[in-house]
One Martini backbone bead per residue (centre of mass of N, CA, C, O) as a GRO file, in nm:
protein
   47
    1MET     BB    1   0.103   0.030   0.017
    2ARG     BB    2   0.046   0.360  -0.021
    3LYS     BB    3   0.143   0.694   0.044
    4LEU     BB    4   0.029   0.969   0.130
    5SER     BB    5   0.001   1.265   0.059
    6ASP     BB    6  -0.004   1.559   0.196
    7ASN     BB    7  -0.256   1.674   0.060
    8CYS     BB    8  -0.433   1.449   0.116
    9ARG     BB    9  -0.421   1.461   0.436
   10GLU     BB   10  -0.537   1.742   0.453
   11HIS     BB   11  -0.803   1.704   0.325
   12LEU     BB   12  -0.873   1.470   0.582
   13GLU     BB   13  -0.850   1.671   0.810
   14GLN     BB   14  -1.060   1.895   0.715
   15ALA     BB   15  -1.304   1.673   0.703
   16LEU     BB   16  -1.288   1.624   1.019
   17GLN     BB   17  -1.322   1.925   1.106
   18THR     BB   18  -1.585   1.946   0.967
   19ASP     BB   19  -1.981   2.024   0.955
   20ASP     BB   20  -1.986   2.038   0.636
   21PRO     BB   21  -2.111   1.817   0.389
   22SER     BB   22  -1.999   1.962   0.144
   23GLU     BB   23  -1.691   2.016   0.248
   24LYS     BB   24  -1.630   1.720   0.313
   25ASP     BB   25  -1.699   1.614   0.004
   26PHE     BB   26  -1.464   1.759  -0.119
   27HIS     BB   27  -1.237   1.639   0.017
   28ILE     BB   28  -1.252   1.352  -0.037
   29ARG     BB   29  -1.275   1.378  -0.342
   30GLN     BB   30  -0.995   1.472  -0.384
   31VAL     BB   31  -0.861   1.222  -0.291
   32MET     BB   32  -0.991   1.021  -0.491
   33GLN     BB   33  -0.887   1.134  -0.736
   34VAL     BB   34  -0.589   1.123  -0.685
   35CYS     BB   35  -0.583   0.814  -0.646
   36GLY     BB   36  -0.754   0.720  -0.895
   37VAL     BB   37  -0.553   0.825  -1.119
   38ASP     BB   38  -0.310   0.628  -1.054
   39HIS     BB   39  -0.495   0.342  -1.127
   40LEU     BB   40  -0.507   0.379  -1.401
   41PRO     BB   41  -0.494   0.287  -1.694
   42ASP     BB   42  -0.381   0.289  -1.974
   43GLU     BB   43  -0.462   0.311  -2.314
   44SER     BB   44  -0.285   0.072  -2.419
   45ASP     BB   45  -0.409  -0.140  -2.202
   46ALA     BB   46  -0.715  -0.139  -2.327
   47GLU     BB   47  -0.624  -0.308  -2.619
   0.00000   0.00000   0.00000
């Protein structure tokens, strides 16, 4: 398992600190997008 970047860790900490559901969702989505993009196959792998 790889280590989260400092940026991702900051987003998760901010998500834990806020009570606003939309702001919490924003921070969690940011982390999911960053982590998810790294695991997508290359276009050449899809063929």
